[in-house]
């Protein structure tokens, strides 16, 4: 199975609570193989195997998680 990699900056990730929620949100992604997050540089790198997930979908869920303070997985389910 092919690995997909997403790299982006999340400028509204400002505190430890945001970081924890982003980790929880991304951890719900099926087939995750790697995750690197830096609060200081606001960079997120994800390596995963689920080809049905897009970079836009991931960014939208991460942004929603930060803005609402509620963790939902990529598919919209709360955890």
PDB file of N, CA and C in Angstrom:
ATOM      1  N   UNK A   1       0.842  -1.177   0.000  1.00  0.00           N
ATOM      2  CA  UNK A   1       0.000   0.000   0.000  1.00  0.00           C
ATOM      3  C   UNK A   1       0.888   1.241   0.000  1.00  0.00           C
ATOM      4  N   UNK A   2       0.518   2.221  -0.801  1.00  0.00           N
ATOM      5  CA  UNK A   2       1.299   3.439  -0.968  1.00  0.00           C
ATOM      6  C   UNK A   2       1.146   4.382   0.226  1.00  0.00           C
ATOM      7  N   UNK A   3       2.244   5.031   0.592  1.00  0.00           N
ATOM      8  CA  UNK A   3       2.214   6.052   1.643  1.00  0.00           C
ATOM      9  C   UNK A   3       1.920   7.412   1.030  1.00  0.00           C
ATOM     10  N   UNK A   4       1.111   8.203   1.715  1.00  0.00           N
ATOM     11  CA  UNK A   4       0.823   9.577   1.327  1.00  0.00           C
ATOM     12  C   UNK A   4       1.385  10.485   2.410  1.00  0.00           C
ATOM     13  N   UNK A   5       1.922  11.623   2.011  1.00  0.00           N
ATOM     14  CA  UNK A   5       2.492  12.575   2.966  1.00  0.00           C
ATOM     15  C   UNK A   5       1.837  13.938   2.788  1.00  0.00           C
ATOM     16  N   UNK A   6       1.478  14.545   3.906  1.00  0.00           N
ATOM     17  CA  UNK A   6       0.899  15.880   3.921  1.00  0.00           C
ATOM     18  C   UNK A   6       1.772  16.747   4.824  1.00  0.00           C
ATOM     19  N   UNK A   7       2.169  17.896   4.307  1.00  0.00           N
ATOM     20  CA  UNK A   7       2.919  18.894   5.081  1.00  0.00           C
ATOM     21  C   UNK A   7       2.182  20.213   4.981  1.00  0.00           C
ATOM     22  N   UNK A   8       1.968  20.869   6.105  1.00  0.00           N
ATOM     23  CA  UNK A   8       1.374  22.197   6.075  1.00  0.00           C
ATOM     24  C   UNK A   8       1.654  22.934   7.373  1.00  0.00           C
ATOM     25  N   UNK A   9       1.450  24.252   7.325  1.00  0.00           N
ATOM     26  CA  UNK A   9       1.564  25.092   8.522  1.00  0.00           C
ATOM     27  C   UNK A   9       0.166  25.377   9.024  1.00  0.00           C
ATOM     28  N   UNK A  10      -0.014  25.288  10.320  1.00  0.00           N
ATOM     29  CA  UNK A  10      -1.307  25.564  10.952  1.00  0.00           C
ATOM     30  C   UNK A  10      -1.114  26.788  11.837  1.00  0.00           C
ATOM     31  N   UNK A  11      -1.340  27.962  11.271  1.00  0.00           N
ATOM     32  CA  UNK A  11      -1.018  29.219  11.941  1.00  0.00           C
ATOM     33  C   UNK A  11      -1.846  29.488  13.190  1.00  0.00           C
ATOM     34  N   UNK A  12      -3.048  28.909  13.290  1.00  0.00           N
ATOM     35  CA  UNK A  12      -3.878  29.168  14.472  1.00  0.00           C
ATOM     36  C   UNK A  12      -3.657  28.146  15.590  1.00  0.00           C
ATOM     37  N   UNK A  13      -2.637  27.310  15.485  1.00  0.00           N
ATOM     38  CA  UNK A  13      -2.262  26.376  16.541  1.00  0.00           C
ATOM     39  C   UNK A  13      -1.360  27.145  17.517  1.00  0.00           C
ATOM     40  N   UNK A  14      -1.956  27.636  18.616  1.00  0.00           N
ATOM     41  CA  UNK A  14      -1.263  28.600  19.468  1.00  0.00           C
ATOM     42  C   UNK A  14      -0.858  28.095  20.846  1.00  0.00           C
ATOM     43  N   UNK A  15      -1.481  27.019  21.327  1.00  0.00           N
ATOM     44  CA  UNK A  15      -1.221  26.609  22.708  1.00  0.00           C
ATOM     45  C   UNK A  15      -1.136  25.081  22.815  1.00  0.00           C
ATOM     46  N   UNK A  16      -0.802  24.613  24.003  1.00  0.00           N
ATOM     47  CA  UNK A  16      -0.682  23.173  24.235  1.00  0.00           C
ATOM     48  C   UNK A  16      -2.008  22.444  24.034  1.00  0.00           C
ATOM     49  N   UNK A  17      -3.106  23.084  24.403  1.00  0.00           N
ATOM     50  CA  UNK A  17      -4.429  22.474  24.228  1.00  0.00           C
ATOM     51  C   UNK A  17      -4.721  22.259  22.740  1.00  0.00           C
ATOM     52  N   UNK A  18      -4.374  23.253  21.919  1.00  0.00           N
ATOM     53  CA  UNK A  18      -4.525  23.103  20.463  1.00  0.00           C
ATOM     54  C   UNK A  18      -3.692  21.924  19.970  1.00  0.00           C
ATOM     55  N   UNK A  19      -2.467  21.849  20.425  1.00  0.00           N
ATOM     56  CA  UNK A  19      -1.562  20.780  20.015  1.00  0.00           C
ATOM     57  C   UNK A  19      -2.124  19.414  20.381  1.00  0.00           C
ATOM     58  N   UNK A  20      -2.603  19.260  21.588  1.00  0.00           N
ATOM     59  CA  UNK A  20      -3.175  17.988  22.042  1.00  0.00           C
ATOM     60  C   UNK A  20      -4.400  17.620  21.213  1.00  0.00           C
ATOM     61  N   UNK A  21      -5.273  18.588  20.951  1.00  0.00           N
ATOM     62  CA  UNK A  21      -6.463  18.315  20.150  1.00  0.00           C
ATOM     63  C   UNK A  21      -6.114  17.942  18.713  1.00  0.00           C
ATOM     64  N   UNK A  22      -5.107  18.591  18.153  1.00  0.00           N
ATOM     65  CA  UNK A  22      -4.673  18.252  16.795  1.00  0.00           C
ATOM     66  C   UNK A  22      -4.126  16.820  16.764  1.00  0.00           C
ATOM     67  N   UNK A  23      -3.337  16.460  17.754  1.00  0.00           N
ATOM     68  CA  UNK A  23      -2.806  15.091  17.824  1.00  0.00           C
ATOM     69  C   UNK A  23      -3.943  14.088  17.916  1.00  0.00           C
ATOM     70  N   UNK A  24      -4.939  14.360  18.750  1.00  0.00           N
ATOM     71  CA  UNK A  24      -6.092  13.461  18.873  1.00  0.00           C
ATOM     72  C   UNK A  24      -6.841  13.361  17.556  1.00  0.00           C
ATOM     73  N   UNK A  25      -7.055  14.479  16.893  1.00  0.00           N
ATOM     74  CA  UNK A  25      -7.778  14.504  15.625  1.00  0.00           C
ATOM     75  C   UNK A  25      -7.045  13.680  14.561  1.00  0.00           C
ATOM     76  N   UNK A  26      -5.757  13.911  14.428  1.00  0.00           N
ATOM     77  CA  UNK A  26      -4.972  13.210  13.415  1.00  0.00           C
ATOM     78  C   UNK A  26      -4.814  11.737  13.771  1.00  0.00           C
ATOM     79  N   UNK A  27      -4.761  11.426  15.054  1.00  0.00           N
ATOM     80  CA  UNK A  27      -4.634  10.027  15.479  1.00  0.00           C
ATOM     81  C   UNK A  27      -5.838   9.190  15.066  1.00  0.00           C
ATOM     82  N   UNK A  28      -6.970   9.846  14.828  1.00  0.00           N
ATOM     83  CA  UNK A  28      -8.157   9.132  14.371  1.00  0.00           C
ATOM     84  C   UNK A  28      -8.099   8.762  12.894  1.00  0.00           C
ATOM     85  N   UNK A  29      -7.098   9.256  12.193  1.00  0.00           N
ATOM     86  CA  UNK A  29      -6.934   8.964  10.772  1.00  0.00           C
ATOM     87  C   UNK A  29      -6.538   7.506  10.587  1.00  0.00           C
ATOM     88  N   UNK A  30      -7.238   6.807   9.720  1.00  0.00           N
ATOM     89  CA  UNK A  30      -6.941   5.396   9.467  1.00  0.00           C
ATOM     90  C   UNK A  30      -5.620   5.261   8.710  1.00  0.00           C
ATOM     91  N   UNK A  31      -4.810   4.307   9.096  1.00  0.00           N
ATOM     92  CA  UNK A  31      -3.571   4.003   8.401  1.00  0.00           C
ATOM     93  C   UNK A  31      -2.451   4.982   8.628  1.00  0.00           C
ATOM     94  N   UNK A  32      -2.484   5.699   9.753  1.00  0.00           N
ATOM     95  CA  UNK A  32      -1.430   6.672  10.021  1.00  0.00           C
ATOM     96  C   UNK A  32      -0.120   5.946  10.319  1.00  0.00           C
ATOM     97  N   UNK A  33       0.952   6.395   9.658  1.00  0.00           N
ATOM     98  CA  UNK A  33       2.273   5.790   9.847  1.00  0.00           C
ATOM     99  C   UNK A  33       3.251   6.733  10.524  1.00  0.00           C
ATOM    100  N   UNK A  34       2.974   8.012  10.469  1.00  0.00           N
ATOM    101  CA  UNK A  34       3.895   8.954  11.078  1.00  0.00           C
ATOM    102  C   UNK A  34       3.246  10.298  11.295  1.00  0.00           C
ATOM    103  N   UNK A  35       3.683  10.972  12.343  1.00  0.00           N
ATOM    104  CA  UNK A  35       3.138  12.274  12.679  1.00  0.00           C
ATOM    105  C   UNK A  35       4.233  13.115  13.332  1.00  0.00           C
ATOM    106  N   UNK A  36       4.464  14.294  12.770  1.00  0.00           N
ATOM    107  CA  UNK A  36       5.401  15.249  13.354  1.00  0.00           C
ATOM    108  C   UNK A  36       4.674  16.579  13.479  1.00  0.00           C
ATOM    109  N   UNK A  37       4.658  17.120  14.687  1.00  0.00           N
ATOM    110  CA  UNK A  37       3.999  18.394  14.928  1.00  0.00           C
ATOM    111  C   UNK A  37       4.926  19.280  15.759  1.00  0.00           C
ATOM    112  N   UNK A  38       5.048  20.530  15.331  1.00  0.00           N
ATOM    113  CA  UNK A  38       5.830  21.494  16.091  1.00  0.00           C
ATOM    114  C   UNK A  38       4.957  22.702  16.404  1.00  0.00           C
ATOM    115  N   UNK A  39       4.720  22.937  17.683  1.00  0.00           N
ATOM    116  CA  UNK A  39       3.946  24.099  18.105  1.00  0.00           C
ATOM    117  C   UNK A  39       4.714  25.387  17.808  1.00  0.00           C
ATOM    118  N   UNK A  40       6.022  25.351  17.978  1.00  0.00           N
ATOM    119  CA  UNK A  40       6.847  26.537  17.762  1.00  0.00           C
ATOM    120  C   UNK A  40       6.831  26.993  16.306  1.00  0.00           C
ATOM    121  N   UNK A  41       7.040  26.049  15.376  1.00  0.00           N
ATOM    122  CA  UNK A  41       7.068  26.412  13.954  1.00  0.00           C
ATOM    123  C   UNK A  41       5.698  26.287  13.297  1.00  0.00           C
ATOM    124  N   UNK A  42       4.745  25.682  14.033  1.00  0.00           N
ATOM    125  CA  UNK A  42       3.372  25.481  13.567  1.00  0.00           C
ATOM    126  C   UNK A  42       3.301  24.542  12.350  1.00  0.00           C
ATOM    127  N   UNK A  43       4.294  23.663  12.234  1.00  0.00           N
ATOM    128  CA  UNK A  43       4.341  22.730  11.113  1.00  0.00           C
ATOM    129  C   UNK A  43       3.752  21.383  11.505  1.00  0.00           C
ATOM    130  N   UNK A  44       3.024  20.797  10.562  1.00  0.00           N
ATOM    131  CA  UNK A  44       2.445  19.471  10.745  1.00  0.00           C
ATOM    132  C   UNK A  44       2.843  18.616   9.552  1.00  0.00           C
ATOM    133  N   UNK A  45       3.325  17.423   9.841  1.00  0.00           N
ATOM    134  CA  UNK A  45       3.670  16.447   8.790  1.00  0.00           C
ATOM    135  C   UNK A  45       2.991  15.134   9.153  1.00  0.00           C
ATOM    136  N   UNK A  46       2.247  14.589   8.202  1.00  0.00           N
ATOM    137  CA  UNK A  46       1.515  13.352   8.421  1.00  0.00           C
ATOM    138  C   UNK A  46       1.842  12.381   7.295  1.00  0.00           C
ATOM    139  N   UNK A  47       2.132  11.140   7.659  1.00  0.00           N
ATOM    140  CA  UNK A  47       2.328  10.064   6.688  1.00  0.00           C
ATOM    141  C   UNK A  47       1.243   9.039   6.961  1.00  0.00           C
ATOM    142  N   UNK A  48       0.480   8.696   5.927  1.00  0.00           N
ATOM    143  CA  UNK A  48      -0.660   7.799   6.109  1.00  0.00           C
ATOM    144  C   UNK A  48      -0.896   6.960   4.856  1.00  0.00           C
ATOM    145  N   UNK A  49      -1.799   5.982   4.944  1.00  0.00           N
ATOM    146  CA  UNK A  49      -2.060   5.057   3.854  1.00  0.00           C
ATOM    147  C   UNK A  49      -3.467   5.148   3.260  1.00  0.00           C
ATOM    148  N   UNK A  50      -4.354   5.927   3.825  1.00  0.00           N
ATOM    149  CA  UNK A  50      -5.748   5.988   3.376  1.00  0.00           C
ATOM    150  C   UNK A  50      -5.881   6.944   2.191  1.00  0.00           C
ATOM    151  N   UNK A  51      -6.003   6.400   0.989  1.00  0.00           N
ATOM    152  CA  UNK A  51      -6.039   7.234  -0.214  1.00  0.00           C
ATOM    153  C   UNK A  51      -7.345   8.003  -0.379  1.00  0.00           C
ATOM    154  N   UNK A  52      -8.339   7.731   0.448  1.00  0.00           N
ATOM    155  CA  UNK A  52      -9.608   8.458   0.365  1.00  0.00           C
ATOM    156  C   UNK A  52      -9.550   9.786   1.100  1.00  0.00           C
ATOM    157  N   UNK A  53      -8.469  10.027   1.814  1.00  0.00           N
ATOM    158  CA  UNK A  53      -8.301  11.258   2.585  1.00  0.00           C
ATOM    159  C   UNK A  53      -7.417  12.217   1.795  1.00  0.00           C
ATOM    160  N   UNK A  54      -7.795  13.487   1.745  1.00  0.00           N
ATOM    161  CA  UNK A  54      -7.011  14.483   1.021  1.00  0.00           C
ATOM    162  C   UNK A  54      -6.361  15.464   1.995  1.00  0.00           C
ATOM    163  N   UNK A  55      -5.383  16.205   1.489  1.00  0.00           N
ATOM    164  CA  UNK A  55      -4.733  17.231   2.296  1.00  0.00           C
ATOM    165  C   UNK A  55      -5.765  18.256   2.766  1.00  0.00           C
ATOM    166  N   UNK A  56      -6.670  18.656   1.880  1.00  0.00           N
ATOM    167  CA  UNK A  56      -7.703  19.631   2.231  1.00  0.00           C
ATOM    168  C   UNK A  56      -8.600  19.107   3.346  1.00  0.00           C
ATOM    169  N   UNK A  57      -8.966  17.833   3.267  1.00  0.00           N
ATOM    170  CA  UNK A  57      -9.813  17.226   4.287  1.00  0.00           C
ATOM    171  C   UNK A  57      -9.112  17.255   5.651  1.00  0.00           C
ATOM    172  N   UNK A  58      -7.837  16.921   5.659  1.00  0.00           N
ATOM    173  CA  UNK A  58      -7.061  16.930   6.903  1.00  0.00           C
ATOM    174  C   UNK A  58      -6.963  18.352   7.450  1.00  0.00           C
ATOM    175  N   UNK A  59      -6.610  19.310   6.598  1.00  0.00           N
ATOM    176  CA  UNK A  59      -6.489  20.696   7.044  1.00  0.00           C
ATOM    177  C   UNK A  59      -7.811  21.229   7.585  1.00  0.00           C
ATOM    178  N   UNK A  60      -8.906  20.914   6.909  1.00  0.00           N
ATOM    179  CA  UNK A  60     -10.223  21.375   7.373  1.00  0.00           C
ATOM    180  C   UNK A  60     -10.555  20.819   8.748  1.00  0.00           C
ATOM    181  N   UNK A  61     -10.297  19.529   8.980  1.00  0.00           N
ATOM    182  CA  UNK A  61     -10.596  18.906  10.279  1.00  0.00           C
ATOM    183  C   UNK A  61      -9.694  19.458  11.377  1.00  0.00           C
ATOM    184  N   UNK A  62      -8.413  19.665  11.068  1.00  0.00           N
ATOM    185  CA  UNK A  62      -7.490  20.236  12.048  1.00  0.00           C
ATOM    186  C   UNK A  62      -7.943  21.644  12.411  1.00  0.00           C
ATOM    187  N   UNK A  63      -8.297  22.444  11.406  1.00  0.00           N
ATOM    188  CA  UNK A  63      -8.753  23.812  11.651  1.00  0.00           C
ATOM    189  C   UNK A  63     -10.039  23.820  12.480  1.00  0.00           C
ATOM    190  N   UNK A  64     -10.982  22.946  12.144  1.00  0.00           N
ATOM    191  CA  UNK A  64     -12.232  22.840  12.899  1.00  0.00           C
ATOM    192  C   UNK A  64     -11.964  22.457  14.352  1.00  0.00           C
ATOM    193  N   UNK A  65     -11.038  21.526  14.551  1.00  0.00           N
ATOM    194  CA  UNK A  65     -10.677  21.081  15.899  1.00  0.00           C
ATOM    195  C   UNK A  65     -10.128  22.239  16.723  1.00  0.00           C
ATOM    196  N   UNK A  66      -9.275  23.038  16.124  1.00  0.00           N
ATOM    197  CA  UNK A  66      -8.686  24.172  16.845  1.00  0.00           C
ATOM    198  C   UNK A  66      -9.739  25.239  17.123  1.00  0.00           C
ATOM    199  N   UNK A  67     -10.558  25.553  16.141  1.00  0.00           N
ATOM    200  CA  UNK A  67     -11.550  26.622  16.297  1.00  0.00           C
ATOM    201  C   UNK A  67     -12.655  26.269  17.288  1.00  0.00           C
ATOM    202  N   UNK A  68     -13.080  25.003  17.301  1.00  0.00           N
ATOM    203  CA  UNK A  68     -14.182  24.602  18.182  1.00  0.00           C
ATOM    204  C   UNK A  68     -13.703  24.047  19.515  1.00  0.00           C
ATOM    205  N   UNK A  69     -12.460  23.569  19.556  1.00  0.00           N
ATOM    206  CA  UNK A  69     -11.948  22.928  20.761  1.00  0.00           C
ATOM    207  C   UNK A  69     -12.503  21.525  20.943  1.00  0.00           C
ATOM    208  N   UNK A  70     -13.181  20.999  19.907  1.00  0.00           N
ATOM    209  CA  UNK A  70     -13.753  19.653  19.952  1.00  0.00           C
ATOM    210  C   UNK A  70     -13.052  18.774  18.938  1.00  0.00           C
ATOM    211  N   UNK A  71     -12.746  17.558  19.354  1.00  0.00           N
ATOM    212  CA  UNK A  71     -12.017  16.634  18.499  1.00  0.00           C
ATOM    213  C   UNK A  71     -13.005  15.740  17.761  1.00  0.00           C
ATOM    214  N   UNK A  72     -12.941  15.799  16.430  1.00  0.00           N
ATOM    215  CA  UNK A  72     -13.693  14.893  15.572  1.00  0.00           C
ATOM    216  C   UNK A  72     -12.694  14.239  14.637  1.00  0.00           C
ATOM    217  N   UNK A  73     -12.982  13.022  14.247  1.00  0.00           N
ATOM    218  CA  UNK A  73     -12.063  12.387  13.316  1.00  0.00           C
ATOM    219  C   UNK A  73     -12.307  12.916  11.899  1.00  0.00           C
ATOM    220  N   UNK A  74     -11.517  12.456  10.974  1.00  0.00           N
ATOM    221  CA  UNK A  74     -11.590  12.880   9.588  1.00  0.00           C
ATOM    222  C   UNK A  74     -12.987  12.646   9.015  1.00  0.00           C
ATOM    223  N   UNK A  75     -13.671  11.637   9.502  1.00  0.00           N
ATOM    224  CA  UNK A  75     -14.955  11.257   8.954  1.00  0.00           C
ATOM    225  C   UNK A  75     -16.124  11.912   9.686  1.00  0.00           C
ATOM    226  N   UNK A  76     -15.832  12.804  10.655  1.00  0.00           N
ATOM    227  CA  UNK A  76     -16.871  13.586  11.304  1.00  0.00           C
ATOM    228  C   UNK A  76     -17.400  13.044  12.627  1.00  0.00           C
ATOM    229  N   UNK A  77     -16.811  11.966  13.124  1.00  0.00           N
ATOM    230  CA  UNK A  77     -17.280  11.392  14.378  1.00  0.00           C
ATOM    231  C   UNK A  77     -16.524  11.975  15.550  1.00  0.00           C
ATOM    232  N   UNK A  78     -17.221  12.292  16.631  1.00  0.00           N
ATOM    233  CA  UNK A  78     -16.583  12.813  17.844  1.00  0.00           C
ATOM    234  C   UNK A  78     -15.926  11.674  18.608  1.00  0.00           C
ATOM    235  N   UNK A  79     -14.821  12.015  19.271  1.00  0.00           N
ATOM    236  CA  UNK A  79     -14.176  10.992  20.106  1.00  0.00           C
ATOM    237  C   UNK A  79     -14.146  11.438  21.541  1.00  0.00           C
TER     238      UNK A  79
END
